[in-house]
Short mmCIF file of C-alpha atoms in Angstrom, two decimals:
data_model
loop_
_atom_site.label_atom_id
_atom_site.label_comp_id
_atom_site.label_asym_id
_atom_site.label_seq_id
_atom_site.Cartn_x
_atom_site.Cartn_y
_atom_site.Cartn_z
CA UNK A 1 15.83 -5.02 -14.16
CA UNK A 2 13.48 -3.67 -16.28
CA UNK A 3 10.85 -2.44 -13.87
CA UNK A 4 13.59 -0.33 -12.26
CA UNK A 5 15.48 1.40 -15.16
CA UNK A 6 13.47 4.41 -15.01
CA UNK A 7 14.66 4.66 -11.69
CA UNK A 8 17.88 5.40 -12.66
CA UNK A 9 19.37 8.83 -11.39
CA UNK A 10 23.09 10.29 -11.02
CA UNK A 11 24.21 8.97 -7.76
CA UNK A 12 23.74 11.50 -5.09
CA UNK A 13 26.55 13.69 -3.90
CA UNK A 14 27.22 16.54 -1.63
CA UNK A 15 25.84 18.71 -4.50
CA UNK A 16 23.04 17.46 -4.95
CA UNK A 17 21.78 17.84 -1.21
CA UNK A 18 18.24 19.61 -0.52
CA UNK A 19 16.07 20.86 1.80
CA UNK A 20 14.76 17.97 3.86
CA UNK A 21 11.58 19.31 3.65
CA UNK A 22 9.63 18.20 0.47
CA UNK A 23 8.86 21.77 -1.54
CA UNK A 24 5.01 22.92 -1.34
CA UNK A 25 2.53 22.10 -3.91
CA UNK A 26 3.12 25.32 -5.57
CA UNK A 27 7.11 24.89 -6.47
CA UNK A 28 6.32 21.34 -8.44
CA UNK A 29 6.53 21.46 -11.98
CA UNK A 30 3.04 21.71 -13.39
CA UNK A 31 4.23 18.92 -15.98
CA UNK A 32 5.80 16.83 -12.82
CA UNK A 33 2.33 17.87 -10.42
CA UNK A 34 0.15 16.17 -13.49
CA UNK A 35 2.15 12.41 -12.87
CA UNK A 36 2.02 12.85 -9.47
CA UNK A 37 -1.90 13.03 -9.76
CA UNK A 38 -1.81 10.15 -12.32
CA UNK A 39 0.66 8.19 -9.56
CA UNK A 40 -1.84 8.88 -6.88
CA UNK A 41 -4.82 7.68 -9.38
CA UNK A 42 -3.68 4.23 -9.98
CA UNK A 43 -2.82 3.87 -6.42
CA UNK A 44 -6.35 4.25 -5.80
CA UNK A 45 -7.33 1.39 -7.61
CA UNK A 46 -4.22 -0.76 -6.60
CA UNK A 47 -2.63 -0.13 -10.06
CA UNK A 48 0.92 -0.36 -8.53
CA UNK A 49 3.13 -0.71 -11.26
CA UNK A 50 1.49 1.76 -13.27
CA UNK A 51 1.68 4.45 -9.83
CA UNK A 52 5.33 3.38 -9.85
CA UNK A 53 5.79 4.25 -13.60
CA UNK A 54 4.26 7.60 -12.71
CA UNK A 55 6.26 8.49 -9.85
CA UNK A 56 9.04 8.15 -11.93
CA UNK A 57 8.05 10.11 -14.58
CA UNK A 58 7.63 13.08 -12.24
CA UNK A 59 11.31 12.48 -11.01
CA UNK A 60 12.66 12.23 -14.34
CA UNK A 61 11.16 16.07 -14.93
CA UNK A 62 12.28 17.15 -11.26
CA UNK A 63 14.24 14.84 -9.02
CA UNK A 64 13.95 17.71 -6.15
CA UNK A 65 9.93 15.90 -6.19
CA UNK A 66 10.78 14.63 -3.09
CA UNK A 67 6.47 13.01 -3.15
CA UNK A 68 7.79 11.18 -5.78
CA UNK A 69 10.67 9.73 -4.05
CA UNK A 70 8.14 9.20 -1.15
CA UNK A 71 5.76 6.93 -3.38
CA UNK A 72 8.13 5.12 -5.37
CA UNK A 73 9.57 3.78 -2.82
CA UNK A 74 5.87 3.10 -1.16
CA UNK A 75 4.97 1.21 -4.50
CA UNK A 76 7.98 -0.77 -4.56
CA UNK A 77 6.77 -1.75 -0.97
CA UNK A 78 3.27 -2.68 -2.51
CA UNK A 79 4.88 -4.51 -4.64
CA UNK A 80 7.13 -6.89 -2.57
CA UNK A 81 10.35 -4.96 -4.13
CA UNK A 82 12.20 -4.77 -0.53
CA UNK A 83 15.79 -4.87 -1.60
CA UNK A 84 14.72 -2.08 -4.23
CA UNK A 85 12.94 -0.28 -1.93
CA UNK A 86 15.23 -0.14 0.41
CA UNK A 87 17.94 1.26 -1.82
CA UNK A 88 15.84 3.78 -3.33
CA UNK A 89 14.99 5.06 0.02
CA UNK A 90 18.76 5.29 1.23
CA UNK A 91 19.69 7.43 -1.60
CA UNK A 92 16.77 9.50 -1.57
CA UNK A 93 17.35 9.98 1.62
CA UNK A 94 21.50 10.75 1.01
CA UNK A 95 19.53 13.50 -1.18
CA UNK A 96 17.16 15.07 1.23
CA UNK A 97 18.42 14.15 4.56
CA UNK A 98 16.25 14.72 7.59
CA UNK A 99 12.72 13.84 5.75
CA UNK A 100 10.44 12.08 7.89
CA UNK A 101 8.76 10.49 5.02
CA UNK A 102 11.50 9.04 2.97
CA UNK A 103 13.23 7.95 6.61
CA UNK A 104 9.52 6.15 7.68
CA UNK A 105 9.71 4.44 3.86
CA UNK A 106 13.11 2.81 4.63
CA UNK A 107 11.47 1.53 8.05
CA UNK A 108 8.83 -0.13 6.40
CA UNK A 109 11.42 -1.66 3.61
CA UNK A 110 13.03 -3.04 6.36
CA UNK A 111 10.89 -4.42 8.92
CA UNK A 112 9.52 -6.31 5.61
CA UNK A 113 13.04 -7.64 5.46
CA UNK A 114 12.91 -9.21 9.09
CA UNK A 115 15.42 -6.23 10.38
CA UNK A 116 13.02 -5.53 13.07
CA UNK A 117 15.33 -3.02 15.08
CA UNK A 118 16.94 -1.56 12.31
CA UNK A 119 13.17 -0.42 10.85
CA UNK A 120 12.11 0.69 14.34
CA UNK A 121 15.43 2.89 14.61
CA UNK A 122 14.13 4.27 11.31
CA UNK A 123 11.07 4.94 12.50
CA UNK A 124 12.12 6.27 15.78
CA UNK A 125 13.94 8.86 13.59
CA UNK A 126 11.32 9.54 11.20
CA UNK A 127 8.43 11.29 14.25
CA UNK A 128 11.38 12.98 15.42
CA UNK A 129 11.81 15.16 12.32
CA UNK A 130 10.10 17.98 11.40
CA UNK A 131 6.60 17.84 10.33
CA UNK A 132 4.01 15.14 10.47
CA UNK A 133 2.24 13.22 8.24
CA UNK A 134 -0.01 10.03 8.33
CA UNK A 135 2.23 7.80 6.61
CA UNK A 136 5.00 7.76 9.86
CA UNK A 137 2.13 6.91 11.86
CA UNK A 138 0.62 4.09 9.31
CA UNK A 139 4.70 2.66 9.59
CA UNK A 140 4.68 2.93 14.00
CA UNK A 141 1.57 1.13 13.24
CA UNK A 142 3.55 -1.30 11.06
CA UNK A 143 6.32 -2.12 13.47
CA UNK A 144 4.32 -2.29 16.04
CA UNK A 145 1.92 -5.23 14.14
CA UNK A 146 4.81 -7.55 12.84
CA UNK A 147 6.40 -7.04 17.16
CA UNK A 148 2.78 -8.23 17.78
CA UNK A 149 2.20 -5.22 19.98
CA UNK A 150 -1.47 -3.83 20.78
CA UNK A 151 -0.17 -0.66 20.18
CA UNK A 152 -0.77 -0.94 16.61
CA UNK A 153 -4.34 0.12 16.81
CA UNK A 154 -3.84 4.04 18.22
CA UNK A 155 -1.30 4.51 15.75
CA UNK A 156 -3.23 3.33 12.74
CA UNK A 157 -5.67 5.81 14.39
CA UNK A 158 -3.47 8.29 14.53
CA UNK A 159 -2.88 8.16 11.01
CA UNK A 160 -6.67 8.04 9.87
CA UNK A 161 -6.87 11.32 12.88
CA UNK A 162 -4.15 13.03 10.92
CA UNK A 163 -5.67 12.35 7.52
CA UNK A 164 -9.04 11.44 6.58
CA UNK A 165 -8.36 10.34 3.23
CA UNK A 166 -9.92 6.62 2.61
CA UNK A 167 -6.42 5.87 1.36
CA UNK A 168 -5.25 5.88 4.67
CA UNK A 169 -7.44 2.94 6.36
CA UNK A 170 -7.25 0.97 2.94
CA UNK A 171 -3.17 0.90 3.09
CA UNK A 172 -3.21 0.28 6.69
CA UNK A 173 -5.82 -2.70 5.89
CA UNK A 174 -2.99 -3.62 2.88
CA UNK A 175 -0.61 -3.35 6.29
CA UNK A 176 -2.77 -5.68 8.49
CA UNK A 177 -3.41 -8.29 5.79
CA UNK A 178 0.44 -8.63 4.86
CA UNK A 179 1.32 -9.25 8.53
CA UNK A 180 -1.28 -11.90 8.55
CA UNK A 181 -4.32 -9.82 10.58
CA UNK A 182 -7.32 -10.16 8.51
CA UNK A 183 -9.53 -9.23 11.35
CA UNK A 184 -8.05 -5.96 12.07
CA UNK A 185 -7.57 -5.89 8.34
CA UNK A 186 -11.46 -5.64 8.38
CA UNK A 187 -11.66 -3.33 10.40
CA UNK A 188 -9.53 -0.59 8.99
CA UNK A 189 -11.24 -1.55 5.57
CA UNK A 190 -14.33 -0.93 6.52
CA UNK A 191 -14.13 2.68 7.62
CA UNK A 192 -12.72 3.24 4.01
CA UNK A 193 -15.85 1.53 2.56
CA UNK A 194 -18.11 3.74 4.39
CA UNK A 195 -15.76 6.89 3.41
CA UNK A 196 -15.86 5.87 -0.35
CA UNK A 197 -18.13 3.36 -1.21
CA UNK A 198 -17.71 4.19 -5.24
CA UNK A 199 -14.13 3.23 -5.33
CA UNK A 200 -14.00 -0.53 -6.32
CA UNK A 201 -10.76 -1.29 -4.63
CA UNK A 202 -12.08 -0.68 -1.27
CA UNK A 203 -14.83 -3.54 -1.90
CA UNK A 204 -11.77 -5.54 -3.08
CA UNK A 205 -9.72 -5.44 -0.07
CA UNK A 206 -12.55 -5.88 2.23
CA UNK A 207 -13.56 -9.04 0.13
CA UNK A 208 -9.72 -10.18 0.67
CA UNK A 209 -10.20 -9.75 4.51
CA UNK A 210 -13.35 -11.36 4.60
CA UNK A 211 -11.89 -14.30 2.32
CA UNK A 212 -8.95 -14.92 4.90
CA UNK A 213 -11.54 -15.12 7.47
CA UNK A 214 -13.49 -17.23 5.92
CA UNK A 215 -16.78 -15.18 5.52
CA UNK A 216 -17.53 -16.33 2.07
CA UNK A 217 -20.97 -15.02 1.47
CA UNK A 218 -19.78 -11.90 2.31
CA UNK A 219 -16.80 -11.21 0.17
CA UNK A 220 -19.09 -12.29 -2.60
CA UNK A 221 -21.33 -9.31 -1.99
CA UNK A 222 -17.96 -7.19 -2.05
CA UNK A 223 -16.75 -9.30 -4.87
CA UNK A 224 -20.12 -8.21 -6.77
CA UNK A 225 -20.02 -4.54 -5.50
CA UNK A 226 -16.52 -4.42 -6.90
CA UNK A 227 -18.38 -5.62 -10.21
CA UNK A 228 -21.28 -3.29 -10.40
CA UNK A 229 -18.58 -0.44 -10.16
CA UNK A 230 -16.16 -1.67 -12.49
CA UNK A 231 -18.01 -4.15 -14.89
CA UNK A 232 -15.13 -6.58 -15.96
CA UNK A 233 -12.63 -5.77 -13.38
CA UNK A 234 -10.36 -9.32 -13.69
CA UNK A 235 -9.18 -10.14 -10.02
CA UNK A 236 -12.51 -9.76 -8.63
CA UNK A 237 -13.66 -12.12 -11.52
CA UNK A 238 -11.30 -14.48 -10.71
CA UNK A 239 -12.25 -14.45 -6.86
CA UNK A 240 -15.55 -14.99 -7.64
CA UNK A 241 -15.26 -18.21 -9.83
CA UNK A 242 -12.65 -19.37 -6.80
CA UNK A 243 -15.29 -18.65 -4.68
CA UNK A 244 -18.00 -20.63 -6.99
CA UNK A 245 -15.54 -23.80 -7.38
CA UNK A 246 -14.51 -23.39 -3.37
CA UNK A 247 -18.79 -23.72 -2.66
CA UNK A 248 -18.98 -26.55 -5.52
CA UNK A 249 -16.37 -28.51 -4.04
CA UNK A 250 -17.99 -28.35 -0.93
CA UNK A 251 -21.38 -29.70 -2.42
CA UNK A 252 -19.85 -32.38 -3.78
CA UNK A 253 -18.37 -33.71 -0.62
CA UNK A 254 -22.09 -33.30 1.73
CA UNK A 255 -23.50 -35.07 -1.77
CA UNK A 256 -20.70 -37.74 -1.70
CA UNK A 257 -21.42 -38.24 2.38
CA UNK A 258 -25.05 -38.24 2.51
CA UNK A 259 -24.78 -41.32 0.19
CA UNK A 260 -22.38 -43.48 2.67
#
């Protein structure tokens, strides 16, 4: 309960109903606009909790943030928080009605539930509101992965076309790896390496997709990458000395056969 007291708002009446379009970057708060940078910061790195902390600082200053509605309830995604996440997303929603993003984040709640046709009514809804934006394309992409449909490809493409942000192949990797894809997991991650190759998360997640497929020499150069960018960073330690016991234990048994 702790992680989601900050959430805490006034439930959402007819008063409190806005514009379903989120307001421009010029009618945030400048105080609200600086956690929404530090949000979008630690999301870069895969800092979840601490982007969710952030987005929620920016609502407590202005709840009519609707990008901070947006990304909570994408961080509580991250972060496996599904019943939260879809809650948060239903009364956002109740507040801005008609917003393509906040309607795409209760899709992706719930296909991660297992309510397949629910989240694809969601979705449906979401592209037909106003606007576009990568993120409704990175859920159709979604959807379409966990139906096992081929169609997930063109829309994670028509995300990274909308956007070229490297955020944008790295959470559809994040996408592809949940579901149990690591090879199309590569793939995404990949073009997000080659769009950023200082960020030490991208090395991370293309270590974790080359882990699940069992390239192990290879996600310890991204493991070491990850290390010459951020000298102590702690989960690519600790995949590296998993990696070191996972090649030790595997000497041991050729040693242990070659003296049968």
């Amino acid at each position: 309960m702790t992680r989601f007291k900050n959430l805490e708002f006034e439930s959402p009446g007819s008063d409190d109903r806005r514009s379903a379009e989120a307001p421009g970057p010029q009618s945030v708060p400048v105080e609200a606009a600086g956690w929404l940078e530090r949000a979008d910061r630690e999301r870069r790195q895969g800092h979840y909790e601490e982007a969710l902390r952030y987005y929620s600082r920016a609502l407590e200053i202005d709840k009519s943030v609707v990008p901070g509605w947006v990304g909570q309830v994408q961080m509580l995604v991250l972060l496996d928080e599904l019943t939260e996440a879809e809650l948060w997303s239903r009364k956002a929603i109740e507040l801005f009605p008609g917003n393509g993003d906040l309607i795409a984040a209760r899709a992706q709640a719930l296909v991660r539930r297992g309510d397949q046709r629910s989240g694809m009514s969601a979705c449906d809804a979401a592209l037909q509101q106003t606007g576009n934006s990568w993120y409704r394309w990175l859920v159709r992409g979604e959807l379409m992965l966990a139906a096992r449909q081929s169609t997930d490809t063109a829309c994670f493409e028509k995300a990274e076309q909308s956007d070229r942000d490297w955020l944008v192949p790295l959470e559809a990797a994040l996408i592809c790896l949940y579901h149990d894809a690591p090879a199309k997991a590569l793939q995404r991650i990949r073009k997000s390496v080659e769009m950023s190759p200082a960020e030490p998360y991208v090395w991370l997640v293309q270590a974790r997709a080359q882990q699940e497929l069992g390239q192990d020499r290879a996600a310890r150069t991204s493991l070491e990458q990850v290390l010459s960018l951020s000298p102590g960073h702690r989960d690519a330690e600790d995949r590296l000395e998993n990696l070191g016991s996972k090649v030790g234990q595997s000497w041991r048994w050729v040693r242990s056969w070659l003296r049968r």
